Coordinates of C-alpha atoms and ligand atoms in Angstrom, one line a residue:
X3 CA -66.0 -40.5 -49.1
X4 CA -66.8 -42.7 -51.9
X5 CA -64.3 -46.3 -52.1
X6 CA -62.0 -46.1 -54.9
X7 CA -62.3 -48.8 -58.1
X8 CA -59.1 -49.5 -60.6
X9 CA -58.7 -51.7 -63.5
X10 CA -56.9 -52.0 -66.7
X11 CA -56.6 -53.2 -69.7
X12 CA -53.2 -53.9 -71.9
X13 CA -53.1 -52.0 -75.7
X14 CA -53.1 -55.3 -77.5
X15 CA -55.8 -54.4 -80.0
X16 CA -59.4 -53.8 -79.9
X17 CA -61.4 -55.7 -77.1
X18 CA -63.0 -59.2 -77.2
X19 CA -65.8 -60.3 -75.7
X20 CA -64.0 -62.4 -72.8
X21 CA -62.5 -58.7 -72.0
X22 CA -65.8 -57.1 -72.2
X23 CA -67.6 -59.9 -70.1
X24 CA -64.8 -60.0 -67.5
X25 CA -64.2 -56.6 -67.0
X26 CA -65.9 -53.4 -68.8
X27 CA -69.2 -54.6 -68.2
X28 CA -68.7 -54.3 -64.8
X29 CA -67.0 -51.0 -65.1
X30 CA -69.8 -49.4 -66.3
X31 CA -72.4 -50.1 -63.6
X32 CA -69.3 -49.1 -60.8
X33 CA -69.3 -46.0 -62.3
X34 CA -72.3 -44.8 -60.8
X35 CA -71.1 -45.5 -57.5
X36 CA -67.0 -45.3 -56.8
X37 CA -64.8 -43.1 -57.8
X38 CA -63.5 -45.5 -60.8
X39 CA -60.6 -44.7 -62.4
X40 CA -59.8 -47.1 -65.4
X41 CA -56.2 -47.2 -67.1
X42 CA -55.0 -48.6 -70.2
X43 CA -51.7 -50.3 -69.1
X44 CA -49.3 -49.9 -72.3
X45 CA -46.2 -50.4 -69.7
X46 CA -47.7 -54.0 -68.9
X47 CA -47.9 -54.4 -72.6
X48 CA -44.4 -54.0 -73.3
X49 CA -43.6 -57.4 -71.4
X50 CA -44.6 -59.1 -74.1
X51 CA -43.1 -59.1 -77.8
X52 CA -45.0 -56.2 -79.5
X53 CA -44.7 -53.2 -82.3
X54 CA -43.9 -49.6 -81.4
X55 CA -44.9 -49.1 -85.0
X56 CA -48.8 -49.7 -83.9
X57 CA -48.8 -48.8 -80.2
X58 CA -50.0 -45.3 -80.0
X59 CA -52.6 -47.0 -82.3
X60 CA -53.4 -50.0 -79.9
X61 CA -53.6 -48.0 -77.2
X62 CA -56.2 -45.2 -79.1
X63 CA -58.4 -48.4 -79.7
X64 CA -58.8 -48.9 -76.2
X65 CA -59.6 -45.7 -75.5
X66 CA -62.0 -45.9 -78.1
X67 CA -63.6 -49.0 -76.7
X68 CA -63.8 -47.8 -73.4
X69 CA -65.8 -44.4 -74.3
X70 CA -67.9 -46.2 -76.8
X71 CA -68.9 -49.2 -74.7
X72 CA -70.2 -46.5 -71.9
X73 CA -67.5 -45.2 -69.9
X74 CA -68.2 -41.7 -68.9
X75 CA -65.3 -39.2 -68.3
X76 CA -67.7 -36.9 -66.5
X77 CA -68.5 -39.8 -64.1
X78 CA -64.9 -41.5 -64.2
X79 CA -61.0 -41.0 -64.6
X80 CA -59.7 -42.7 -68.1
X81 CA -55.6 -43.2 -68.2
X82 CA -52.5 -43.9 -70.1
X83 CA -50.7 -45.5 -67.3
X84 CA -47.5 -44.3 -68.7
X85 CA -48.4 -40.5 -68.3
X86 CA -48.5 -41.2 -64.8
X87 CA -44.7 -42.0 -63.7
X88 CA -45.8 -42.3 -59.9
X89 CA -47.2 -45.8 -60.7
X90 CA -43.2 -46.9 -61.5
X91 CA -42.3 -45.3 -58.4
X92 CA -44.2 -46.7 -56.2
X93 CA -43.5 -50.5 -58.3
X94 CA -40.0 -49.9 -57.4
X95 CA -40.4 -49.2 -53.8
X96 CA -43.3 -52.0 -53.8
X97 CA -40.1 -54.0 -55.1
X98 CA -38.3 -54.2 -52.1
X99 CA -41.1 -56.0 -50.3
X100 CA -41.8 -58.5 -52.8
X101 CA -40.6 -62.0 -52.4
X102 CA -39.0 -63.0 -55.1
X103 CA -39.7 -67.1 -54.9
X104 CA -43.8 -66.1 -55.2
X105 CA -43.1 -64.0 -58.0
X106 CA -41.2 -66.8 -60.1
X107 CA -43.9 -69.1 -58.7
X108 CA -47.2 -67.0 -60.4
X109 CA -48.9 -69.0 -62.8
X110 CA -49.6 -66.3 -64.5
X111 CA -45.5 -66.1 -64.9
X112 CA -45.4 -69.7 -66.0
X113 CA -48.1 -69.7 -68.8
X114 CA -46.0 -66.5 -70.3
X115 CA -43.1 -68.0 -70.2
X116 CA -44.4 -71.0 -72.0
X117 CA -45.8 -68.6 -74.1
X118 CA -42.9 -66.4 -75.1
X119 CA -39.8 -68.6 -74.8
X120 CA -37.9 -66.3 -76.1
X121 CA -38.7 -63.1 -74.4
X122 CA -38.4 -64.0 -70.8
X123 CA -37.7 -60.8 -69.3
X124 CA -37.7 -59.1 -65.8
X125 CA -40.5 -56.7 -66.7
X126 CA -42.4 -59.7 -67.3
X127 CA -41.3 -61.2 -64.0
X128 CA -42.1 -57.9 -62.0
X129 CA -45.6 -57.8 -63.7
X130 CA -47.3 -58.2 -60.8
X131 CA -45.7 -56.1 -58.7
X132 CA -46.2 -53.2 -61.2
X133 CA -50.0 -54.0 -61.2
X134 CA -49.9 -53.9 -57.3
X135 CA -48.7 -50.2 -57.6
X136 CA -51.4 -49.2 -60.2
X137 CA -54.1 -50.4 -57.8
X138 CA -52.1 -48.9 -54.4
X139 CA -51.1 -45.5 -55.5
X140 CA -54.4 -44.7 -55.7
X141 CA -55.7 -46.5 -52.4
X142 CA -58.7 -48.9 -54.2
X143 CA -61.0 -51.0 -52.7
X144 CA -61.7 -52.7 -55.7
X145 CA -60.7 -54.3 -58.6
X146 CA -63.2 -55.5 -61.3
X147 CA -61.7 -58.2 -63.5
X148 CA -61.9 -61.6 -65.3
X149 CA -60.8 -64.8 -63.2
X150 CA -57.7 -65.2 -64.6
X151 CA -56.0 -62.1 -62.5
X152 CA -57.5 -63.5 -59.3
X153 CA -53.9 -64.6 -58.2
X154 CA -52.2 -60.5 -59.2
X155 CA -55.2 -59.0 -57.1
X156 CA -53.9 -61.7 -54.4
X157 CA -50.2 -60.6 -55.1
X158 CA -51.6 -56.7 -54.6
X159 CA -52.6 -57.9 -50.8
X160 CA -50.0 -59.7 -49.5
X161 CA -47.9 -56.7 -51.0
X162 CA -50.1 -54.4 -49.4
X163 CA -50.1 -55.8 -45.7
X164 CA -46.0 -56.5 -45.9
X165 CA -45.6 -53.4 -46.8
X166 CA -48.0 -51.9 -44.1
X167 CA -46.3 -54.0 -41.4
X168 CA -43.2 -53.2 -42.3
X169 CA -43.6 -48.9 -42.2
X170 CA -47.2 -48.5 -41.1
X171 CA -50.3 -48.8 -42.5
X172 CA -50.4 -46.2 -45.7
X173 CA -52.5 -49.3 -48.1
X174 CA -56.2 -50.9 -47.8
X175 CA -56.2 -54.4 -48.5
X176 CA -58.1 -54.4 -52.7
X177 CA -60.6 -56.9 -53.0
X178 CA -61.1 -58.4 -56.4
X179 CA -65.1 -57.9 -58.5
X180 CA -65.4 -60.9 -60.3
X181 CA -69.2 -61.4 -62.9
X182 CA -70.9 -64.1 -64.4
X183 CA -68.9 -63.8 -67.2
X184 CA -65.8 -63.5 -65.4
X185 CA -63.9 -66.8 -67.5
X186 CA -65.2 -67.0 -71.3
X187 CA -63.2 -69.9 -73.0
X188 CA -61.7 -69.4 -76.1
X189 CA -63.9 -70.5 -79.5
X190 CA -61.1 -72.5 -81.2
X191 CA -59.9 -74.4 -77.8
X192 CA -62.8 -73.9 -75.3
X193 CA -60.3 -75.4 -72.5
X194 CA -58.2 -72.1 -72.6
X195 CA -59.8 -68.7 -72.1
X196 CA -60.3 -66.5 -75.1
X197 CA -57.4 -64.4 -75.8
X198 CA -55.9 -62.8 -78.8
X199 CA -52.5 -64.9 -78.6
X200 CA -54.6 -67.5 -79.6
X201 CA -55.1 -66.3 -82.9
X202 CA -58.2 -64.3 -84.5
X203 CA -60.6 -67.1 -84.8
X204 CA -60.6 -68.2 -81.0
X205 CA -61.8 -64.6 -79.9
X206 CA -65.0 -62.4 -81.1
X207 CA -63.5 -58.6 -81.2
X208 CA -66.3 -56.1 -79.8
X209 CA -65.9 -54.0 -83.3
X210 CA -66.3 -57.5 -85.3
X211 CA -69.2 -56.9 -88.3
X212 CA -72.4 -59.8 -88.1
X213 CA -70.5 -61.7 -90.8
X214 CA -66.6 -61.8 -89.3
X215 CA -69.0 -63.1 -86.2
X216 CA -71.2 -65.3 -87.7
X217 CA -68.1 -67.2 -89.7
X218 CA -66.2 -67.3 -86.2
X219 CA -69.1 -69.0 -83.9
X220 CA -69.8 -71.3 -87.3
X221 CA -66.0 -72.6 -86.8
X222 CA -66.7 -72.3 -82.7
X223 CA -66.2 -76.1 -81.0
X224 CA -68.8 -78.1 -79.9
X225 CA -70.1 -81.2 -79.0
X226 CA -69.4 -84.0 -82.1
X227 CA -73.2 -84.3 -82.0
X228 CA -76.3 -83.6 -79.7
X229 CA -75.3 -86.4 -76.9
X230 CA -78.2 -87.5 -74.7
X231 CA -77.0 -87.1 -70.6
X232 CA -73.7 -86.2 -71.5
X233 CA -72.0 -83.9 -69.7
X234 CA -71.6 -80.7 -71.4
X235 CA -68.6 -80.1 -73.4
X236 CA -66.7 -76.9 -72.4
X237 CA -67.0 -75.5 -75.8
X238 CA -71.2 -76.1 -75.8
X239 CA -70.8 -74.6 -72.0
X240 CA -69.1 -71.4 -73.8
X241 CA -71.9 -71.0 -76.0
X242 CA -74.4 -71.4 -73.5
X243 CA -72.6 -69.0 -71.3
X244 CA -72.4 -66.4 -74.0
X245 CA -76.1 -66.9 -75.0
X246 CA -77.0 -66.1 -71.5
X247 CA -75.6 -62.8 -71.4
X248 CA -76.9 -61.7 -75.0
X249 CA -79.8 -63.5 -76.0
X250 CA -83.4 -63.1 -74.8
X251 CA -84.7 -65.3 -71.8
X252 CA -87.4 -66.9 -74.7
X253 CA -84.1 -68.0 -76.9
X254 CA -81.9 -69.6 -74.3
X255 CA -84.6 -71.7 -72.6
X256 CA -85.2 -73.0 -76.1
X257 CA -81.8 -74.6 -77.0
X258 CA -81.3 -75.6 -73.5
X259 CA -84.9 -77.9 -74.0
X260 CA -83.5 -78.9 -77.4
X261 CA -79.9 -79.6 -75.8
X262 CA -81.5 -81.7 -72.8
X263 CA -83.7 -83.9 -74.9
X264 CA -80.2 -84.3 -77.4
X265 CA -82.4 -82.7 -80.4
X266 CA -80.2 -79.4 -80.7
X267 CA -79.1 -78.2 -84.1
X268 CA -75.7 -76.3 -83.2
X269 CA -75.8 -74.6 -86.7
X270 CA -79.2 -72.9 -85.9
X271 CA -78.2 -72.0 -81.7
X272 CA -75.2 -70.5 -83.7
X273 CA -76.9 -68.4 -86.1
X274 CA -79.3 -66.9 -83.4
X275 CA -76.1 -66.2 -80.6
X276 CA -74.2 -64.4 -83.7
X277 CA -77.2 -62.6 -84.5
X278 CA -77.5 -61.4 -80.6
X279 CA -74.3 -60.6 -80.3
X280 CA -73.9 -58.4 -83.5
X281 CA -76.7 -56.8 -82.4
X282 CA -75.6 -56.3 -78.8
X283 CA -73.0 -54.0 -80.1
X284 CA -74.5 -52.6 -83.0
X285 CA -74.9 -48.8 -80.9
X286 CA -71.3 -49.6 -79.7
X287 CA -69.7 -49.5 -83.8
X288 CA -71.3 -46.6 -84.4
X289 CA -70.7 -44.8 -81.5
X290 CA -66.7 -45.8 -82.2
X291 CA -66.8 -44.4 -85.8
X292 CA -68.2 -41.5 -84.5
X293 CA -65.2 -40.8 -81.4
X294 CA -62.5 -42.1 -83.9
X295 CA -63.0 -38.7 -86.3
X296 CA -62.8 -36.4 -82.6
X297 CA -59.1 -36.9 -81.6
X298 CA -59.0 -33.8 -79.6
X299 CA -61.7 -34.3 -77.4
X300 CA -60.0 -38.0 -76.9
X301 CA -56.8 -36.4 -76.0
X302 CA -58.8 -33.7 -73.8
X303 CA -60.5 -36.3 -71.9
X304 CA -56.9 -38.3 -71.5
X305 CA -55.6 -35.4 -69.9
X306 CA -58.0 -34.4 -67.7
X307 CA -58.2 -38.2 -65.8
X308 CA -54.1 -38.0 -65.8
X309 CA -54.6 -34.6 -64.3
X310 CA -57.3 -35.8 -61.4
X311 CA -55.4 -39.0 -60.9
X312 CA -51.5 -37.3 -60.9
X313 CA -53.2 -35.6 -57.4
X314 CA -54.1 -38.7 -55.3
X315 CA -50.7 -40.5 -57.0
X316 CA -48.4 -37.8 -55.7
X317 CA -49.8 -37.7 -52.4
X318 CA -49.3 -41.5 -52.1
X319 CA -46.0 -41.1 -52.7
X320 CA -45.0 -38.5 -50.8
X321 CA -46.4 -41.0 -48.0
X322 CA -44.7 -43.7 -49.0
X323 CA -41.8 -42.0 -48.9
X324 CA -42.1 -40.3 -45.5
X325 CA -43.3 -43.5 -44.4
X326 CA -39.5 -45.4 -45.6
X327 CA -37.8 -42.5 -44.8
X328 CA -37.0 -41.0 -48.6
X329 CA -38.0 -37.7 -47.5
Ligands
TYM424 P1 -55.7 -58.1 -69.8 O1 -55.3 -56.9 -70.7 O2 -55.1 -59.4 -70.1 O3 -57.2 -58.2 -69.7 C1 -58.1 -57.2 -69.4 C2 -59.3 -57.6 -68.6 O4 -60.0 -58.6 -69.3 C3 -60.2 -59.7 -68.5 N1 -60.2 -60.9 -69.4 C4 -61.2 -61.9 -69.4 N2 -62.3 -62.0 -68.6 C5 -63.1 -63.1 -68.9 N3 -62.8 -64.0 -69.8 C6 -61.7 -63.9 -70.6 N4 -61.4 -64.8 -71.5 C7 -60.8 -62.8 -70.4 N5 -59.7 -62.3 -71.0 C8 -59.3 -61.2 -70.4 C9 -59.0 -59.8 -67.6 O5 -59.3 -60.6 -66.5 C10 -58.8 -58.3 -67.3 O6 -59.7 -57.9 -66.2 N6 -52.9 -57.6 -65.7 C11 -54.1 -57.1 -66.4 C12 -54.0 -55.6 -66.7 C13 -53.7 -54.8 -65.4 C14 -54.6 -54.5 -64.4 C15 -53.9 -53.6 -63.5 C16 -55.9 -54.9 -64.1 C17 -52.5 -54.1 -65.2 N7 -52.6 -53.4 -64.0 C18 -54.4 -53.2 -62.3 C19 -56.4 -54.5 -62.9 C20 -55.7 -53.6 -62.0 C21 -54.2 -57.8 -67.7 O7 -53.4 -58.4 -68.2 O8 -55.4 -57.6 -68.3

């Protein structure tokens, strides 16, 4: 039997590079291997303010970013976590084994609190545990994500062996994929990762045109001039980081000589990485114009990977429940 992969990503617009780099790159070699099924997680994306107005939209962008960036429905599952109830099920149940001290202690908790003052809610508190569920109803081994979920996929184990010790063993113990590019900072404030609640000029969206890109690395941070045996800024580190994953072997080794001997022109490393990276996805726009005019076969493909992953879901539950005595 082949492991089982699951990952998400929340319907806050269209993808940025940090979540491309982090997560669906890896997605899309897994693919070949697991069984992968990949969800976008609109129920995590109602714990922070948003718009019902543009959420079926947010969430068809996703979708759209995932097919046109590679993922195959023949070879994997694609979901709307919110067609598939078992997940809340099972994050109830998963409830009652979750300390509630760790879960105000997350730091993932903290930063949105500091983030959203004002919409501190228990859906935002019980986050983690709701992730836990998506990645035990279906049993996975693994979970391919950017750094900054390390401490959920950590939650998901300790939640995984309580509950197994508590009512027998039903949950193996997911183990987190991290890349290369598993942290990319954000281009505005290199310190914090890039993020769209950072505004648009601190991310690079995978659907940005060669100009929106090129005026966003112009504005990107860097060092305030080439500094000989410096230590490199984290903004110049970013760049460097990015040109490593889309630039040719020929083009990085020539602004790293240019950076070591403090002769680099960050205007003309700038030009080339925008260049790269608009062309890196140049396949990937036109493959999204193209699925964006077939909503049917979208909405076909939706249901069939609710329809393959409802089966292992319900059986999970039924377990669970057998296990806790509900049934
Ligand atoms: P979300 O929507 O914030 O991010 C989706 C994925 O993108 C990665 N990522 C990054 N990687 C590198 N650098 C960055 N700057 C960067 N920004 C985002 C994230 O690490 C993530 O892999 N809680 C999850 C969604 C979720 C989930 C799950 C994931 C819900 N249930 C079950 C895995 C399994 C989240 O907020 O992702």
């Amino acid at each position: 039997m082949k492991k089982r992969v699951f990952s998400g990503i929340r319907p806050t617009g269209k993808l940025h590079l940090g979540n491309y780099l982090g997560a669906v790159k890896q997605w899309l070699k897994l693919q070949d291997k697991y069984d992968c099924i990949y969800a976008v997680v609109d129920y995590h994306g109602i714990t922070t303010p948003f718009d019902p107005q543009k959420m079926q939209q947010n969430i068809l962008n996703v979708v759209l970013d995932y097919l046109a960036l590679g993922l195959n429905p023949k070879k994997c599952s694609l979901i709307i976590q919110s067609h598939l109830p078992e997940h809340l099920e099972l994050a109830w149940i998963l409830g009652s084994v979750t300390s509630l001290a760790k879960l105000q202690h997350l730091p993932t908790f903290k930063e949105k609190v500091k983030l959203h003052p004002a919409y501190v809610n228990l859906g935002m508190l019980s986050y983690p545990v709701l992730m836990a569920a998506d990645i035990l109803i279906y049993k996975s081994n693994f979970v391919p994500v950017g750094k900054d979920q390390l401490p959920h996929i950590e939650f998901s184990r300790e939640i995984a062996r309580k509950f197994n010790r508590t009512f027998g063993k039903v949950f193996p113990e997911p183990k987190a994929l991290l890349t290369r590019g598993a942290r990319i900072m954000s281009l505005t404030d290199p310190e914090q990762k890039m993020s769209k609640s950072l505004g648009p000029q601190s991310y690079i969206a995978l659907a940005d045109s060669l100009k929106v890109i090129e005026a966003k690395i112009a504005k990107a941070v860097t060092d305030v001039g080439p500094r000989k045996g410096a230590k490199m800024s984290p903004g110049t580190a970013n760049l460097f980081t990015l040109m490593q994953e889309f630039s040719d072997s020929k083009t990085l080794s020539y602004f790293k000589a240019k950076y070591k001997k403090g002769t680099i022109r960050y205007s003309e490393m700038k030009k080339a990485l925008a260049c790269d990276i608009a062309k890196a996805f140049e396949p990937f726009r036109k493959r999204r114009l193209e699925l964006a005019k077939k909503p049917s076969y979208i909405k076909k493909i939706l249901e069939e990977g609710a329809k393959k992953a409802r089966k292992t879901a319900q059986e999970t539950i039924k377990e669970v429940k057998k296990k806790i005595g509900l049934l």
